[in-house]
Coordinates of C-alpha atoms in Angstrom, one line a residue:
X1 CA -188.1 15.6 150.6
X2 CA -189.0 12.5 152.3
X3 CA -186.2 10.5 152.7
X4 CA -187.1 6.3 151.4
X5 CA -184.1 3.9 152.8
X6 CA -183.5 0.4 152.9
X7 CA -181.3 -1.0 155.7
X8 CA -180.3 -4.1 156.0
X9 CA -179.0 -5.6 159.5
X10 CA -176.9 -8.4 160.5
X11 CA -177.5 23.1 172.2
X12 CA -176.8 24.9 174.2
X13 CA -173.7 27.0 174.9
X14 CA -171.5 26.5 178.0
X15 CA -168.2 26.4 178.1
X16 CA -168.8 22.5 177.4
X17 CA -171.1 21.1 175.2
X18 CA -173.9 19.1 176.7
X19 CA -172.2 15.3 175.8
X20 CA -169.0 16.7 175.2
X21 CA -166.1 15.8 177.6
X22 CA -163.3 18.7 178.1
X23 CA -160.3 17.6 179.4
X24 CA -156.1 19.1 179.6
X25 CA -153.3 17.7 178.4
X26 CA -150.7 17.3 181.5
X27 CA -148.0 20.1 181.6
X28 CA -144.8 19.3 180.5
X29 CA -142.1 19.4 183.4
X30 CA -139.5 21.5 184.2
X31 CA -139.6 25.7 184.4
X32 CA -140.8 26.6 180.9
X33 CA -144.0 25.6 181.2
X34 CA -147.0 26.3 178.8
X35 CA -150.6 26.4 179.9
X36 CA -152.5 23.0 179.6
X37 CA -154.5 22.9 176.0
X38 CA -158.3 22.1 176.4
X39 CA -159.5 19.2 174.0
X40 CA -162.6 18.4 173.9
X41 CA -164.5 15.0 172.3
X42 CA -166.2 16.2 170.6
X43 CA -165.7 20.1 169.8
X44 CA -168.8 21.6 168.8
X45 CA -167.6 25.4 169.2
X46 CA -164.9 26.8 167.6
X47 CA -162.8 30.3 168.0
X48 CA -159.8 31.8 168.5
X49 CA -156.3 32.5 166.5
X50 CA -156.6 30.6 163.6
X51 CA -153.5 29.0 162.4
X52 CA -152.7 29.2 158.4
X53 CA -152.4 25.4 156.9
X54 CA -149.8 26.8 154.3
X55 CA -149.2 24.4 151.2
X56 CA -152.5 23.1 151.4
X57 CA -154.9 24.7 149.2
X58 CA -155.3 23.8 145.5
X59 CA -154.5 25.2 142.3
X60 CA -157.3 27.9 141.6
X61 CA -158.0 25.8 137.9
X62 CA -159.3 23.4 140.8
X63 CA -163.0 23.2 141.1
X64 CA -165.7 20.9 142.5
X65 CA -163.8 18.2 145.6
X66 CA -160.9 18.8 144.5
X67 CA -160.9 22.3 146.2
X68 CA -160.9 19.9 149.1
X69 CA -157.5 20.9 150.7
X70 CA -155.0 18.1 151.3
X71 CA -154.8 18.1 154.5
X72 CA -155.5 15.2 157.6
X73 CA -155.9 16.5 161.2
X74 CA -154.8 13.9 164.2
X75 CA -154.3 14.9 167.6
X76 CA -152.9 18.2 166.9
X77 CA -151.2 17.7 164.1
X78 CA -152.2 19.0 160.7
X79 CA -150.7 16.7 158.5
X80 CA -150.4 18.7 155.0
X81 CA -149.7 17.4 151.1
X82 CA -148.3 20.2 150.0
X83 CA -146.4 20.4 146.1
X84 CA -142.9 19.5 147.9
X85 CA -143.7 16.9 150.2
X86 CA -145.5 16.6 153.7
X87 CA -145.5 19.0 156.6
X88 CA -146.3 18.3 160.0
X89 CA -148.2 21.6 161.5
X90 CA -148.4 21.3 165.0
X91 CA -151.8 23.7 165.7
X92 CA -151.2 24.9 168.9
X93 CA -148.4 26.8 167.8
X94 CA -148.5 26.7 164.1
X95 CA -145.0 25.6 163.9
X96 CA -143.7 22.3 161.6
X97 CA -142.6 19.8 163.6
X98 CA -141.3 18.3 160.4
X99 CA -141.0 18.3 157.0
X100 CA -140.3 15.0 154.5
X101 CA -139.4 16.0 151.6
X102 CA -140.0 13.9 148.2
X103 CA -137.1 12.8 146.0
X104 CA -137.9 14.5 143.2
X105 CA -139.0 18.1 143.0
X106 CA -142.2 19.3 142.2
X107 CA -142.1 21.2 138.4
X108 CA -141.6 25.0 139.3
X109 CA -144.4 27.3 137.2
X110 CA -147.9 27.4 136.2
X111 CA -151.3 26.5 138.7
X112 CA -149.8 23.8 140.5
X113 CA -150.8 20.7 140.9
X114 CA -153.4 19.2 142.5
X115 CA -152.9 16.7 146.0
X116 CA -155.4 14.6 148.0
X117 CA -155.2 14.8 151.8
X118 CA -152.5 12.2 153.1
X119 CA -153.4 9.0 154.6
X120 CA -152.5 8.5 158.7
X121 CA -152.1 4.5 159.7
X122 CA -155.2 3.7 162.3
X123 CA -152.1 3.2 165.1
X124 CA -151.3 7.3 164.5
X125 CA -147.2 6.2 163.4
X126 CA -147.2 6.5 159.8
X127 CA -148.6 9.2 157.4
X128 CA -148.9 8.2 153.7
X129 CA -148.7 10.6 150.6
X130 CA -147.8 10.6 147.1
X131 CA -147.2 12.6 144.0
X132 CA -146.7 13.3 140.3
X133 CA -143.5 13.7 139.2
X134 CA -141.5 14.4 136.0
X135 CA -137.9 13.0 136.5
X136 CA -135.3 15.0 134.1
X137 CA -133.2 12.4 131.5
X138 CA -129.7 12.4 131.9
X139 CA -127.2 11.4 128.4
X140 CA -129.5 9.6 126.0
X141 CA -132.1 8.8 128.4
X142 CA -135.4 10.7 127.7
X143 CA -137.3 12.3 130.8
X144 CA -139.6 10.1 132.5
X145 CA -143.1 10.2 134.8
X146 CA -143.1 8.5 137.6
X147 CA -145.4 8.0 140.9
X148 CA -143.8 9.3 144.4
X149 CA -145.0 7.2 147.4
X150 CA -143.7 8.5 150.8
X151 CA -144.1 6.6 154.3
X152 CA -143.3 8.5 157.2
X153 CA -143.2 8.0 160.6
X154 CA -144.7 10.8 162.1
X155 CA -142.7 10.8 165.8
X156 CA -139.6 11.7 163.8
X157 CA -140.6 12.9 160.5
X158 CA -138.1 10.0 158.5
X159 CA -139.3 7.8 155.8
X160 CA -139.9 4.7 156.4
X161 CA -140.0 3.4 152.7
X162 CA -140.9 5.1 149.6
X163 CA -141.4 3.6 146.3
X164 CA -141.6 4.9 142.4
X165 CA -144.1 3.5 140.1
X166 CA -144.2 3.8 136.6
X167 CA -147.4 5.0 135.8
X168 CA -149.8 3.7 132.9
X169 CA -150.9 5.8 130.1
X170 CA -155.0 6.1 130.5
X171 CA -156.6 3.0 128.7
X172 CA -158.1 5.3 126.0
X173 CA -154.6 6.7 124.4
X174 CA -157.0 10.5 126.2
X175 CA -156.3 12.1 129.2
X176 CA -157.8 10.2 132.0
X177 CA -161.6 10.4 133.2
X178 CA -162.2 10.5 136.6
X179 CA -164.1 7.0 137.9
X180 CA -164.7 8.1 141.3
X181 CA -167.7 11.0 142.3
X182 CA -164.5 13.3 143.8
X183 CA -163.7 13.8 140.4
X184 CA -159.7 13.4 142.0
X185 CA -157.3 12.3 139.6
X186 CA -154.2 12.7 141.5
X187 CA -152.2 10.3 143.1
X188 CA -153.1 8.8 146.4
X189 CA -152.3 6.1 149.1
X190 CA -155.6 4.3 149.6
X191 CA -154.5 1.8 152.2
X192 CA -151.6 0.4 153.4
X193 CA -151.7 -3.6 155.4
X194 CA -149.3 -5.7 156.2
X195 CA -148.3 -7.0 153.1
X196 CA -149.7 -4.0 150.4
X197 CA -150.0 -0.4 150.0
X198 CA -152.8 0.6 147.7
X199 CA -152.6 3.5 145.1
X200 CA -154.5 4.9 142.6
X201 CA -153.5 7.6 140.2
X202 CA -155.7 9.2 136.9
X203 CA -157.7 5.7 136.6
X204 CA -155.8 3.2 137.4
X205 CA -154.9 1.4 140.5
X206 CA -151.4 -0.4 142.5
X207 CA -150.8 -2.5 144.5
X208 CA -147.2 -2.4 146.2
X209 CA -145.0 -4.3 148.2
X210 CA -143.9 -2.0 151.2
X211 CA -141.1 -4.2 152.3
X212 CA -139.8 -3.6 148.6
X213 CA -141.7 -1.2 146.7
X214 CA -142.6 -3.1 143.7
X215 CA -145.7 -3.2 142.0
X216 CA -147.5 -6.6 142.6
X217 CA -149.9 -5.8 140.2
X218 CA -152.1 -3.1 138.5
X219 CA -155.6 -2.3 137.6
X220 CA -156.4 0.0 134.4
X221 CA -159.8 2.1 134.3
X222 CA -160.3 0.9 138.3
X223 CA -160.2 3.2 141.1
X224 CA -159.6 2.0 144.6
X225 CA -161.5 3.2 147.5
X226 CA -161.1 0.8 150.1
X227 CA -158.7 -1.6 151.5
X228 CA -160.3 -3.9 154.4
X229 CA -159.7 -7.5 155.4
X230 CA -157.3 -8.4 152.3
X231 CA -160.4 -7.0 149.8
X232 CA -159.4 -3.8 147.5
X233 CA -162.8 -2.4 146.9
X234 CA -163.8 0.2 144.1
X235 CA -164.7 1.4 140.9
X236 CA -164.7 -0.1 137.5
X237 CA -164.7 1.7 134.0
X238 CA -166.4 -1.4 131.5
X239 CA -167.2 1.4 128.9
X240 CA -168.2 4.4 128.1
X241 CA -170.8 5.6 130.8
X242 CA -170.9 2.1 132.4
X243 CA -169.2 1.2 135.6
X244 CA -169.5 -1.5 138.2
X245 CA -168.4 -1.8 141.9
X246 CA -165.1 -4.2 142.0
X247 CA -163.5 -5.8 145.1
X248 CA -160.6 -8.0 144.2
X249 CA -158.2 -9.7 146.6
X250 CA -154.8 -7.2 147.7
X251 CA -152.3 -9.6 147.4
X252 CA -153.7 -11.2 143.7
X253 CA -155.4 -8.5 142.5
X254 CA -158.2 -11.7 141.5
X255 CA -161.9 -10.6 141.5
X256 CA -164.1 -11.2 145.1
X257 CA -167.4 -9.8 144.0
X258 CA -168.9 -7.5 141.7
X259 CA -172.0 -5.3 141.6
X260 CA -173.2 -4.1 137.9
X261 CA -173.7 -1.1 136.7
X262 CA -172.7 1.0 139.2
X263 CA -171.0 4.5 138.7
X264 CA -170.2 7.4 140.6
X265 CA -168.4 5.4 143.4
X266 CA -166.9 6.8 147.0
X267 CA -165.3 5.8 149.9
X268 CA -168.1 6.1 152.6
X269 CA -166.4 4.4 155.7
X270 CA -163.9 2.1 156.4
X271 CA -165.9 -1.2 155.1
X272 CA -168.2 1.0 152.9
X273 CA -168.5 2.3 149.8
X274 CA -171.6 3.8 147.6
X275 CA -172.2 4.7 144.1
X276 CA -175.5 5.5 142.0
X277 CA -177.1 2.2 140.7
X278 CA -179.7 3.6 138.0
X279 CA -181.6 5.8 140.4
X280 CA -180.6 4.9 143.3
X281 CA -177.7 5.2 145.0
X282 CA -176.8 2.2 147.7
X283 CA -174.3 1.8 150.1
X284 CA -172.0 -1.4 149.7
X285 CA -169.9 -3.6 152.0
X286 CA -166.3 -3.4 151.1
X287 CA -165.1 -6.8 152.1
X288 CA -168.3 -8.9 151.1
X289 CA -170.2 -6.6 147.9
X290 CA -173.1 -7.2 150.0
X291 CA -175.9 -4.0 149.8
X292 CA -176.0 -2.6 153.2
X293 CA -178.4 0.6 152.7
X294 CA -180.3 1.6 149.9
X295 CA -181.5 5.4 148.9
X296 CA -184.3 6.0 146.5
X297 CA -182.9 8.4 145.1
X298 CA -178.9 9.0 143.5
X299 CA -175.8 11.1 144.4
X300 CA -176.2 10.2 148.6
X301 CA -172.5 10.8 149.4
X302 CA -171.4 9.2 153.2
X303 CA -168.8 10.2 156.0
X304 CA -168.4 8.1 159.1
X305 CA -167.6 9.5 162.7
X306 CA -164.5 7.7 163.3
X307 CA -166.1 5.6 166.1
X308 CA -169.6 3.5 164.9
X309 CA -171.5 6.1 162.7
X310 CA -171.7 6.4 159.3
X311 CA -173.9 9.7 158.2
X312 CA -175.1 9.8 154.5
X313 CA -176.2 13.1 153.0
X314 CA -177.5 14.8 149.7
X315 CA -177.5 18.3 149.1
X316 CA -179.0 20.3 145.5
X317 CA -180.1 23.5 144.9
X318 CA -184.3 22.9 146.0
X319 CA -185.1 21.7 149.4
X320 CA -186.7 18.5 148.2
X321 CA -183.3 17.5 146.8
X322 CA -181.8 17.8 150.3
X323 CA -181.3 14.9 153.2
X324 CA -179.3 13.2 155.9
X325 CA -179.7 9.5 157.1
X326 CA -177.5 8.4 160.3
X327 CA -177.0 4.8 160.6
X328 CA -174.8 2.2 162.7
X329 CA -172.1 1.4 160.8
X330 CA -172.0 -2.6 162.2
X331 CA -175.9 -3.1 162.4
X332 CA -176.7 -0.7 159.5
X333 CA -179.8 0.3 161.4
X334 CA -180.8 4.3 161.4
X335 CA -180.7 6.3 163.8
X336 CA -182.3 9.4 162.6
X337 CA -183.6 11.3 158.9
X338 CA -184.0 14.5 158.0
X339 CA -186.1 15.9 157.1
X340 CA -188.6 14.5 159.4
X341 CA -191.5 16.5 159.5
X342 CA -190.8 18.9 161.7
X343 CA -189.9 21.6 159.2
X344 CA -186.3 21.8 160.2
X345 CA -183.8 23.0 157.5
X346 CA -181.5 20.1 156.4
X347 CA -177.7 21.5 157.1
X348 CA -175.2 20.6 153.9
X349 CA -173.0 18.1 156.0
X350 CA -168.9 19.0 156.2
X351 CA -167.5 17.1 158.3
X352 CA -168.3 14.1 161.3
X353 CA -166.5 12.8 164.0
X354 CA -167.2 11.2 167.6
X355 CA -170.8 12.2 167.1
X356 CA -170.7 15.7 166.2
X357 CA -172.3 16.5 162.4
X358 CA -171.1 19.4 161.6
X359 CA -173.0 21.4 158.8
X360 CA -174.4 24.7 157.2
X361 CA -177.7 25.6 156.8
X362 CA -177.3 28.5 154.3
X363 CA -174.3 30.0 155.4
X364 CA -174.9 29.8 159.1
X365 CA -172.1 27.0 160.8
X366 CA -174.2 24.4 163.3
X367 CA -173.2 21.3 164.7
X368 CA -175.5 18.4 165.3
X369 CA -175.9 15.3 167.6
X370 CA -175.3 12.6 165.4
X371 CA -177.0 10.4 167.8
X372 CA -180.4 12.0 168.1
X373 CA -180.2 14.6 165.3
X374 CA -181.1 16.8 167.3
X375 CA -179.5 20.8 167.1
X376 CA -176.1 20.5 169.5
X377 CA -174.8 24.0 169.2
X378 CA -176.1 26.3 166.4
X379 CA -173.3 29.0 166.9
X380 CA -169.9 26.9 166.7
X381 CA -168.3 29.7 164.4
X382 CA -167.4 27.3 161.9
X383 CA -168.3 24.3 159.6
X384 CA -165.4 22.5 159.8
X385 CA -164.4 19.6 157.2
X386 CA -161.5 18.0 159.2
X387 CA -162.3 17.6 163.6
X388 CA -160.0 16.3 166.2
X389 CA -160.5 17.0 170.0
X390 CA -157.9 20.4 169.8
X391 CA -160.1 22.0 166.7
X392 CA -161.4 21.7 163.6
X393 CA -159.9 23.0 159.7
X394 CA -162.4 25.4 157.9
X395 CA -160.7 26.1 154.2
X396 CA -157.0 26.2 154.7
X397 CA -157.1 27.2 158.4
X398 CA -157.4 25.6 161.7
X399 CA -159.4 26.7 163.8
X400 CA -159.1 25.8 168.0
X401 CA -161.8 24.3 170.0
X402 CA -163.5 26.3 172.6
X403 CA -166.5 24.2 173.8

C-alpha cells in the first residue's frame, strides 16, 4: 500500500531503552520501607507479575471496540468502570485504593452491561464515569431510566458532584444506532470545563452544569467526541446513512461549523477528530472544522502520544489495506509512513504515548519510535493499549515496565 496524505500546516534491549529515561520514585520514610519502583518514559519492554484489572472487561455479547476494556491508566493508578462504580487499582500492589460507588445499583443478571473507560481531568484530580441505570418506582410511581454521572476526586476517592439525567428515547421510536466508528453506545463523560460536562449516551448528547447538574441542553442523533476551547465537536445522524461532522458551542449548544457528509466519526486527539468523507477519510480540527490531514483512502483511525504526536493507522486483512502516518499534532506536518518501501511489515497500532507506538505485527508485540518510525524494541512482551511510565494494560491485566 502506498500511503497518499494531505497535510496542511499552520532497538535494542538494555535494561533501558535507547531514548527512554528510567528513573525511581523516592522511598517513603520511616522503617517500613519498600524498594523504589522503576518508571520509565517511555516503557518499551514489559514483564513481570501481572496484576488482574477486575471489573473491567465486557460482557462476552460484546464484540468489535467495545471489547475495549474500561479502564484509564495514570501514574499508577488503573482507574476501572466497572458495573458498580469506579475502582482505583493501584498496580504496584494490585490493591484499590478506593472505591466510589454509584447511587443506584447496577441490575443483578444476564451479560452485563457494557462501560467505556473513565475520563481523568488533564490536572490528574478528578476521574469521570457514568452509567445506565434502571431506578425501582416506589407507590404509584412507575420505574424510571436514568443516566449516572460520577466525579471523583481521585486523592480521596469522594465525589465531587454527580448528576442524573433523564435520558431521551432514540429519535427513531428503534433501539439506537451507533454514530461513532467505536460502535459504543454506552454512557460516557466526554469532557468536562469550567462551566460543562459533556455526555453522550445511545445517540444523543448533554451538556451539564457541574456546579448543579442540570442539563443545559441536549442533542438527539449527535455524538460528541471532543470538548476544546468552548467547541463540542462530533458526529451528526441527518438520515439514514448520512452524517456530518458538527461542532456547536458548550455553553449554547448553537452550531460553530459543519462539514457534510461525513460518517464514521472518532475522537483522534485532543483538537482532532476524523471520519470517512466518501472515500476518504480526513482528519478535522475540533475547535475550527478546518481539514487538517487528508487520507486517500477511508476507515484511518488516530491516537495521539499524549505529548505532540498524533499517529493515524489502518489495518484489513491484505497488506495493501494496511498503513501508519505520524504527524505533529500543532504543525500537522509528517513525520514518518509506512509502508515506505523498505518492505517492512506495518504493525496493527494499540496503543501510543510519549513516543513509543506500540503494535503487533501478526501476533508478535513490538514497540516503535514514533519519532523516526524506526523498530525501538521488537521483544517488549506485550502490545499494550493503555501506557504510563510504571507499565502498560494488555486485555484486562497490567503488565509492569522493565525497560
Amino acid at each position: 500500500m502506498v500511503v497518499a496524505v494531505s497535510l496542511t500546516g499552520c532497538g535494542g534491549g538494555g535494561d533501558v531503552a535507547p531514548g527512554a529515561k528510567a528513573t525511581e520514585e523516592p522511598r517513603a520514610g520511616g522503617g517500613s520501607e519498600k524498594p523504589a519502583r522503576r518508571a520509565y518514559d517511555p516503557p518499551v519492554r514489559f514483564e513481570g507479575n501481572a496484576v488482574d484489572l477486575t471489573g473491567s472487561g465486557q460482557p462476552s455479547t460484546s464484540s468489535g471496540e467495545a471489547l475495549r476494556p474500561a479502564v484509564t491508566l495514570v501514574d499508577g493508578v488503573a482507574y476501572v468502570d466497572d458495573e458498580g462504580g469506579i475502582n482505583a487499582i493501584d498496580t504496584r500492589t494490585g490493591d484499590s485504593r478506593w472505591y466510589a460507588e454509584t447511587k443506584y445499583e447496577p441490575e443483578r443478571g444476564g451479560f452485563g452491561t457494557e462501560r467505556v473507560a473513565p475520563l481523568v481531568s488533564d490536572d490528574g484530580r478528578t476521574v469521570y464515569a457514568a452509567w445506565w441505570r434502571q431506578v425501582p418506582g416506589e407507590g404509584t410511581m412507575p420505574d424510571r431510566s436514568v443516566i449516572e454521572v460520577l466525579a471523583v476526586d481521585t486523592a480521596t476517592g469522594k465525589r465531587t458532584w454527580s448528576a442524573e439525567i433523564p435520558p431521551d428515547p432514540s429519535s427513531t421510536g428503534l433501539a439506537a444506532i451507533a454514530i461513532g466508528a467505536d460502535g459504543n453506545l454506552a454512557p460516557q463523560v466526554v469532557g468536562v470545563d469550567a462551566g460543562t460536562a459533556i455526555v453522550t449516551s445511545a445517540d444523543t448528547t448533554y451538556a451539564l452544569d457541574p456546579a448543579t447538574g442540570a442539563v443545559r441542553w441536549k442533542k438527539g442523533d449527535y455524538r460528541a467526541l471532543n470538548l476544546a476551547e468552548g467547541v463540542v465537536a462530533g458526529g451528526e445522524e441527518t438520515g439514514y446513512a448520512k452524517g456530518r461532522l458538527l461542532g456547536v458551542d458548550a455553553e449554547t449548544g448553537k452550531r460553530r461549523w459543519t462539514v457534510a457528509d461525513a460518517r464514521q466519526p472518532a475522537h483522534a486527539a485532543p483538537k482532532l477528530l476524523s471520519a470517512n468523507l466518501g472515500d476518504r477519510s480526513v482528519v478535522v480540527d475540533a475547535v475550527t472544522g478546518q481539514t487538517r490531514v487528508s487520507f486517500d483512502s477511508r476507515d484511518w483511525r488516530c491516537l495521539d502520544d499524549a505529548r505532540s504526536l498524533v499517529a493515524c493507522s489502518k489495518h484489513g486483512y491484505r497488506a495493501s489495506d494496511r498503513g501508519i502516518v505520524v504527524f505533529d499534532a500543532t504543525t500537522f506536518r509528517h513525520t514518518w509512513v509506512l509502508p515506505d518501501h523498505s518492505g517492512r511489515s506495518v504493525p496493527k497500532v494499540t496503543g501510543f504515548w510519549h513516543g513509543a507506538l506500540y503494535g503487533e505485527v501478526g501476533e508478535r508485540p513490538v514497540v516503535l519510535d514514533g519519532t523516526t518510525g524506526k523498530d525501538r524494541e521488537t521483544e517488549p512482551n506485550a502490545a499494550p493499549i493503555e501506557i504510563d511510565r510504571y507499565g502498560g494494560v494488555e486485555g484486562t491485566r497490567f503488565i509492569p515496565a522493565a525497560g
